[in-house]
Short mmCIF file of C-alpha atoms in Angstrom, two decimals:
data_model
loop_
_atom_site.label_atom_id
_atom_site.label_comp_id
_atom_site.label_asym_id
_atom_site.label_seq_id
_atom_site.Cartn_x
_atom_site.Cartn_y
_atom_site.Cartn_z
CA MET Q 1 6.14 38.06 28.08
CA MET Q 2 3.44 35.39 28.21
CA GLN Q 3 2.17 36.47 24.80
CA ILE Q 4 5.67 36.16 23.32
CA LEU Q 5 6.04 32.65 24.73
CA LYS Q 6 2.68 31.67 23.27
CA LEU Q 7 3.68 33.04 19.87
CA LEU Q 8 6.97 31.14 20.02
CA ALA Q 9 5.12 27.95 20.91
CA VAL Q 10 2.79 28.39 17.95
CA LEU Q 11 5.76 29.09 15.65
CA VAL Q 12 7.58 25.97 16.80
CA TYR Q 13 4.41 23.94 16.29
CA VAL Q 14 3.87 25.29 12.78
CA LEU Q 15 7.50 24.75 11.82
CA GLY Q 16 7.34 21.25 13.25
CA MET Q 17 4.24 20.48 11.19
CA THR Q 18 5.93 21.82 8.06
CA TRP Q 19 9.07 19.78 8.74
CA ALA Q 20 7.05 16.62 9.39
CA ALA Q 21 5.27 17.06 6.07
CA ASP Q 22 8.60 17.58 4.24
CA TRP Q 23 9.05 13.94 3.20
CA CYS Q 24 8.93 12.48 -0.27
CA TYR Q 25 9.97 9.49 -2.35
CA LYS Q 26 13.42 9.09 -3.89
CA SER Q 27 12.26 10.16 -7.35
CA GLN Q 28 11.08 13.53 -5.96
CA VAL Q 29 14.26 14.42 -4.05
CA SER Q 30 15.76 17.49 -5.69
CA HIS Q 31 17.03 20.93 -4.68
CA ASN Q 32 16.75 19.90 -1.02
CA ILE Q 33 13.02 20.56 -0.99
CA CYS Q 34 12.19 17.29 0.75
CA LYS Q 35 13.76 14.26 2.41
CA GLY Q 36 13.67 10.86 0.72
CA PRO Q 37 13.15 7.45 2.35
CA ASP Q 38 16.75 7.15 3.57
CA GLU Q 39 16.24 10.29 5.64
CA TRP Q 40 12.73 9.70 6.94
CA LYS Q 41 14.21 8.52 10.23
CA ASP Q 42 15.65 12.04 10.65
CA ILE Q 43 12.12 13.43 10.46
CA VAL Q 44 10.42 10.73 12.53
CA PRO Q 45 12.71 8.36 14.49
CA THR Q 46 10.13 5.55 14.27
CA CYS Q 47 10.96 5.22 10.56
CA GLY Q 48 14.32 3.76 11.64
CA SER Q 49 12.84 1.15 13.98
CA LYS Q 50 13.16 -2.65 13.64
CA ASN Q 51 9.69 -3.69 12.42
CA GLN Q 52 9.24 -1.52 9.37
CA SER Q 53 7.35 -2.07 6.11
CA PRO Q 54 7.39 -2.95 3.26
CA VAL Q 55 9.47 -6.14 3.15
CA ASN Q 56 10.61 -8.70 0.64
CA ILE Q 57 8.61 -11.92 0.97
CA GLU Q 58 11.00 -14.82 0.50
CA THR Q 59 8.66 -17.69 -0.28
CA LYS Q 60 11.04 -20.47 0.73
CA ARG Q 61 11.26 -19.00 4.24
CA VAL Q 62 7.58 -18.37 4.98
CA VAL Q 63 5.92 -20.37 7.74
CA ILE Q 64 2.76 -22.20 6.71
CA ASN Q 65 0.12 -21.25 9.25
CA ASN Q 66 -3.15 -22.42 7.65
CA LEU Q 67 -4.74 -19.09 8.43
CA THR Q 68 -8.48 -19.14 7.78
CA PRO Q 69 -10.07 -17.20 4.91
CA PHE Q 70 -11.22 -13.63 5.41
CA SER Q 71 -14.80 -12.72 6.08
CA PHE Q 72 -15.61 -9.75 3.82
CA GLN Q 73 -18.72 -7.78 4.79
CA GLY Q 74 -20.00 -4.87 2.74
CA TYR Q 75 -17.29 -5.16 0.09
CA GLN Q 76 -19.98 -5.49 -2.58
CA HIS Q 77 -21.82 -2.36 -1.40
CA THR Q 78 -21.52 0.52 -3.86
CA PHE Q 79 -20.65 3.98 -2.60
CA HIS Q 80 -19.85 7.45 -3.94
CA SER Q 81 -16.51 8.90 -2.96
CA VAL Q 82 -13.85 11.48 -3.70
CA ILE Q 83 -10.41 10.71 -5.12
CA THR Q 84 -7.61 13.09 -4.09
CA ASN Q 85 -4.05 13.80 -5.19
CA ASN Q 86 -2.42 14.57 -1.82
CA GLY Q 87 1.06 15.10 -3.23
CA HIS Q 88 2.27 11.63 -2.25
CA THR Q 89 -0.35 9.32 -3.76
CA VAL Q 90 -3.93 9.23 -4.96
CA LYS Q 91 -6.36 8.36 -2.20
CA VAL Q 92 -9.99 7.26 -2.17
CA ASN Q 93 -12.06 7.65 0.96
CA VAL Q 94 -14.11 4.54 1.72
CA SER Q 95 -17.45 3.96 3.38
CA ASP Q 96 -16.96 2.21 6.73
CA GLU Q 97 -19.64 -0.32 5.74
CA ALA Q 98 -16.84 -2.53 4.40
CA VAL Q 99 -15.53 -4.73 7.22
CA ILE Q 100 -13.06 -7.61 7.41
CA SER Q 101 -12.75 -10.26 10.12
CA ASN Q 102 -11.42 -13.79 10.75
CA ALA Q 103 -8.13 -14.69 8.95
CA GLY Q 104 -6.28 -14.50 12.25
CA LEU Q 105 -7.62 -11.05 13.11
CA VAL Q 106 -9.06 -10.42 16.55
CA GLY Q 107 -12.35 -8.58 16.08
CA ASN Q 108 -13.61 -6.49 13.17
CA TYR Q 109 -11.67 -3.94 11.13
CA LYS Q 110 -13.50 -1.36 9.01
CA ALA Q 111 -12.17 0.08 5.73
CA VAL Q 112 -11.38 3.80 5.72
CA GLU Q 113 -9.11 4.42 2.74
CA VAL Q 114 -7.68 3.07 -0.51
CA HIS Q 115 -4.41 4.35 -1.95
CA PHE Q 116 -1.86 3.25 -4.52
CA HIS Q 117 1.90 2.94 -5.00
CA TRP Q 118 3.27 2.79 -8.55
CA GLY Q 119 6.40 3.01 -10.71
CA LYS Q 120 7.18 5.09 -13.77
CA ASN Q 121 5.09 4.58 -16.89
CA GLY Q 122 4.08 1.09 -15.82
CA GLY Q 123 7.55 0.09 -14.62
CA PRO Q 124 8.37 -1.51 -11.23
CA GLY Q 125 6.47 0.26 -8.46
CA SER Q 126 5.08 -2.05 -5.77
CA GLU Q 127 6.22 -1.64 -2.19
CA HIS Q 128 6.25 -5.30 -1.20
CA THR Q 129 8.29 -7.67 -3.34
CA ILE Q 130 8.03 -11.44 -3.66
CA ASP Q 131 11.34 -13.25 -4.04
CA GLU Q 132 12.81 -9.82 -4.87
CA GLU Q 133 10.42 -9.32 -7.77
CA GLN Q 134 8.87 -5.85 -7.79
CA TYR Q 135 5.46 -5.54 -9.44
CA PRO Q 136 4.19 -2.50 -11.43
CA MET Q 137 1.81 -1.29 -8.72
CA GLU Q 138 0.35 -2.04 -5.31
CA MET Q 139 -2.96 -1.06 -3.75
CA HIS Q 140 -3.49 -0.74 -0.01
CA ILE Q 141 -6.94 -0.99 1.53
CA VAL Q 142 -6.51 0.47 4.99
CA HIS Q 143 -8.71 -0.81 7.82
CA ILE Q 144 -8.87 0.24 11.44
CA LYS Q 145 -10.40 -1.52 14.45
CA ASP Q 146 -14.10 -0.80 14.39
CA LYS Q 147 -14.02 0.91 17.80
CA TYR Q 148 -11.84 3.73 16.45
CA ASN Q 149 -12.89 6.75 14.44
CA SER Q 150 -9.67 7.58 12.55
CA VAL Q 151 -6.30 6.22 11.50
CA GLN Q 152 -4.65 8.64 13.92
CA GLU Q 153 -6.63 7.22 16.81
CA ALA Q 154 -5.96 3.64 15.72
CA THR Q 155 -2.17 4.18 15.64
CA LYS Q 156 -2.20 4.32 19.44
CA ASP Q 157 -3.11 0.61 19.44
CA PRO Q 158 -0.27 -1.90 18.65
CA ASN Q 159 -2.75 -3.82 16.45
CA GLY Q 160 -4.89 -0.86 15.46
CA LEU Q 161 -4.62 -1.24 11.68
CA ALA Q 162 -5.06 -4.10 9.22
CA VAL Q 163 -3.91 -3.28 5.70
CA LEU Q 164 -4.65 -5.46 2.68
CA GLY Q 165 -2.00 -5.27 -0.03
CA PHE Q 166 -2.79 -6.20 -3.65
CA LEU Q 167 -0.09 -6.50 -6.30
CA TYR Q 168 -0.70 -5.68 -9.98
CA GLN Q 169 0.52 -7.26 -13.17
CA GLU Q 170 0.38 -6.01 -16.75
CA SER Q 171 -2.34 -7.41 -18.97
CA ASP Q 172 -3.09 -7.21 -22.70
CA THR Q 173 -6.61 -5.98 -21.94
CA GLU Q 174 -8.06 -3.15 -19.86
CA ASP Q 175 -10.01 -3.73 -16.68
CA LYS Q 176 -13.09 -1.64 -17.32
CA LYS Q 177 -14.04 -1.69 -13.62
CA TYR Q 178 -11.11 0.70 -13.07
CA GLY Q 179 -12.48 3.16 -15.60
CA SER Q 180 -13.72 5.77 -13.11
CA ILE Q 181 -10.38 5.86 -11.26
CA ILE Q 182 -8.26 5.94 -14.43
CA ASN Q 183 -10.39 8.73 -15.93
CA ALA Q 184 -10.17 10.75 -12.72
CA LEU Q 185 -6.36 10.81 -12.74
CA ASN Q 186 -6.28 13.43 -15.51
CA ILE Q 187 -8.60 15.63 -13.45
CA ILE Q 188 -6.54 15.47 -10.25
CA LYS Q 189 -3.20 16.18 -11.92
CA PHE Q 190 -1.99 18.68 -9.32
CA PRO Q 191 -1.54 18.18 -5.54
CA GLY Q 192 -4.67 19.15 -3.66
CA ASN Q 193 -6.94 18.42 -6.64
CA GLN Q 194 -9.86 16.09 -6.07
CA THR Q 195 -12.93 14.94 -7.94
CA GLN Q 196 -16.02 12.84 -7.41
CA LEU Q 197 -15.87 9.20 -8.47
CA ASP Q 198 -18.66 7.29 -10.08
CA SER Q 199 -20.38 4.71 -7.93
CA LEU Q 200 -18.02 1.83 -7.12
CA SER Q 201 -17.46 -0.93 -4.58
CA LEU Q 202 -14.28 -2.38 -3.10
CA ALA Q 203 -15.17 -5.75 -4.64
CA MET Q 204 -14.90 -4.12 -8.09
CA LEU Q 205 -11.23 -3.26 -7.46
CA ILE Q 206 -9.94 -6.64 -6.27
CA PRO Q 207 -9.99 -10.27 -7.44
CA PRO Q 208 -13.14 -12.32 -6.71
CA LEU Q 209 -13.46 -12.73 -2.94
CA HIS Q 210 -13.41 -16.53 -3.17
CA ASN Q 211 -9.96 -16.30 -4.79
CA LEU Q 212 -8.41 -14.50 -1.83
CA THR Q 213 -7.60 -17.48 0.37
CA ARG Q 214 -3.86 -17.44 -0.29
CA TYR Q 215 -1.99 -14.62 1.37
CA PHE Q 216 1.11 -13.67 3.33
CA ARG Q 217 0.88 -12.21 6.83
CA TYR Q 218 3.34 -10.37 9.03
CA LYS Q 219 3.48 -7.56 11.59
CA GLY Q 220 4.85 -4.25 10.37
CA SER Q 221 4.35 -0.53 10.00
CA LEU Q 222 2.82 2.22 7.95
CA THR Q 223 4.98 2.70 4.84
CA THR Q 224 4.97 6.50 5.11
CA PRO Q 225 5.92 8.80 8.01
CA ASP Q 226 5.21 8.47 10.87
CA CYS Q 227 5.94 4.77 10.09
CA ALA Q 228 3.98 3.65 13.18
CA GLU Q 229 4.53 -0.07 13.87
CA VAL Q 230 0.87 -0.88 14.39
CA VAL Q 231 -0.10 -2.70 11.17
CA ILE Q 232 -1.20 -6.29 10.63
CA TRP Q 233 -0.15 -6.77 7.02
CA THR Q 234 -1.79 -9.09 4.50
CA VAL Q 235 -0.31 -9.35 1.00
CA PHE Q 236 -2.38 -11.47 -1.39
CA GLU Q 237 -0.82 -13.96 -3.77
CA ASN Q 238 -3.53 -13.47 -6.41
CA THR Q 239 -2.72 -10.37 -8.48
CA ILE Q 240 -4.83 -7.73 -10.23
CA LYS Q 241 -4.39 -7.27 -13.98
CA LEU Q 242 -4.39 -3.84 -15.67
CA SER Q 243 -3.29 -2.86 -19.15
CA LYS Q 244 0.00 -1.08 -19.76
CA GLU Q 245 -1.87 2.14 -20.60
CA GLN Q 246 -3.90 1.97 -17.39
CA LEU Q 247 -0.75 1.47 -15.33
CA LYS Q 248 1.02 4.33 -17.14
CA THR Q 249 -1.83 6.75 -16.40
CA PHE Q 250 -0.90 6.84 -12.71
CA SER Q 251 2.35 8.55 -13.74
CA SER Q 252 0.36 11.50 -15.13
CA VAL Q 253 -0.27 13.06 -11.71
CA TRP Q 254 2.21 15.58 -10.31
CA PHE Q 255 4.24 16.13 -7.17
CA LYS Q 256 4.10 19.52 -5.45
CA ASN Q 257 7.14 21.01 -7.25
CA GLY Q 258 5.75 20.27 -10.70
CA THR Q 259 7.61 17.03 -11.26
CA ALA Q 260 5.83 13.81 -12.13
CA LEU Q 261 4.65 11.75 -9.17
CA THR Q 262 6.39 8.49 -10.06
CA GLU Q 263 8.05 5.60 -8.22
CA THR Q 264 5.91 6.25 -5.16
CA PHE Q 265 7.22 3.35 -3.12
CA ARG Q 266 9.36 2.98 -0.04
CA PRO Q 267 12.26 0.53 -0.54
CA VAL Q 268 11.92 -2.80 1.24
CA GLN Q 269 13.03 -2.79 4.88
CA PRO Q 270 14.97 -5.44 6.85
CA LEU Q 271 12.78 -8.26 8.11
CA ASN Q 272 15.05 -8.72 11.13
CA ASP Q 273 13.68 -11.40 13.44
CA ARG Q 274 10.10 -11.26 12.16
CA VAL Q 275 8.31 -14.23 10.63
CA ILE Q 276 6.12 -14.10 7.52
CA PHE Q 277 3.25 -16.55 7.62
CA TYR Q 278 1.47 -18.10 4.65
CA SER Q 279 -2.18 -19.08 4.68
CA GLY Q 280 -2.01 -22.16 2.44
CA SER Q 281 -0.19 -25.42 2.05
CA HIS Q 282 1.56 -24.50 -1.20
CA VAL Q 283 3.53 -21.39 -2.06
CA ALA Q 284 3.51 -20.59 -5.77
CA SER Q 285 5.44 -17.61 -7.04
CA VAL Q 286 6.62 -16.44 -10.41
CA SER Q 287 10.21 -17.31 -9.54
CA THR Q 288 9.22 -20.74 -8.22
CA ALA Q 289 7.31 -21.49 -11.41
CA LEU Q 290 10.34 -20.46 -13.43
CA VAL Q 291 12.62 -22.81 -11.48
CA ILE Q 292 10.20 -25.72 -11.98
CA SER Q 293 9.97 -25.00 -15.71
CA MET Q 294 13.76 -24.98 -16.02
CA LEU Q 295 14.02 -28.30 -14.17
CA ILE Q 296 11.46 -29.89 -16.51
CA ILE Q 297 13.28 -28.57 -19.58
CA THR Q 298 16.61 -29.83 -18.24
CA PHE Q 299 15.13 -33.26 -17.48
CA TYR Q 300 13.72 -33.72 -20.96
CA THR Q 301 16.87 -32.36 -22.58
CA VAL Q 302 18.99 -34.88 -20.72
#
């Protein structure tokens, strides 16, 4: 009898693990093989909680906080890593030599992972939006408090993770520093595939460090199940530029059922009673610039 109970417990555990892994993005929902973002809360109740991510950043409502600049340590250090197609995104493991501090953070947070969210063939694909504008892609550099050894361990701490979000825009020219990642995407086409990356540093993937003083800050969650609300979010105003072809290449990797892995973003979630802070004294967005331009044109026309 005891053996039967043990077997049943193992079966329930295995089925539970399979069910928990059965999530996907809206573009991959078909034939009832997985549950899209609207149903994630049925898999993990936390995904239906009040402080979820991503969010729309409404620039006219942000609170200017004069947050100090980040201290980036080890971001220039080169490292060798593996890039993996895990069926939901492409992920790069990061050396924990890269550490961030200051900028309103309490203590040091070490980098553990980089992953991306993208659209379809270079179309809208970022998770966070600014004044309801969705960008072609978004990169997340995931950090955990330096006293922890894994993301799983850090999620037990209400402030265990600090994630840096970088938005992308289309450019007329390629960014050659992204060459190793772009070239690897054709090698890791299928879920579970991985390959070695050429030597790179985190500083190679982001704007110059001295240009990262303007950013938005709020408290939120992981943007994939289990949607744990333990993340200090930073979304930078300064964007990264990639060519149309580079952005389109991310759509060449596949989901587990053989469909293209595209539109890998969770829709924006309600902000509810949270406040988004801004680090500078002036908020400049694409939509704001457009309004100012229209006012100038109107003035001179009149």
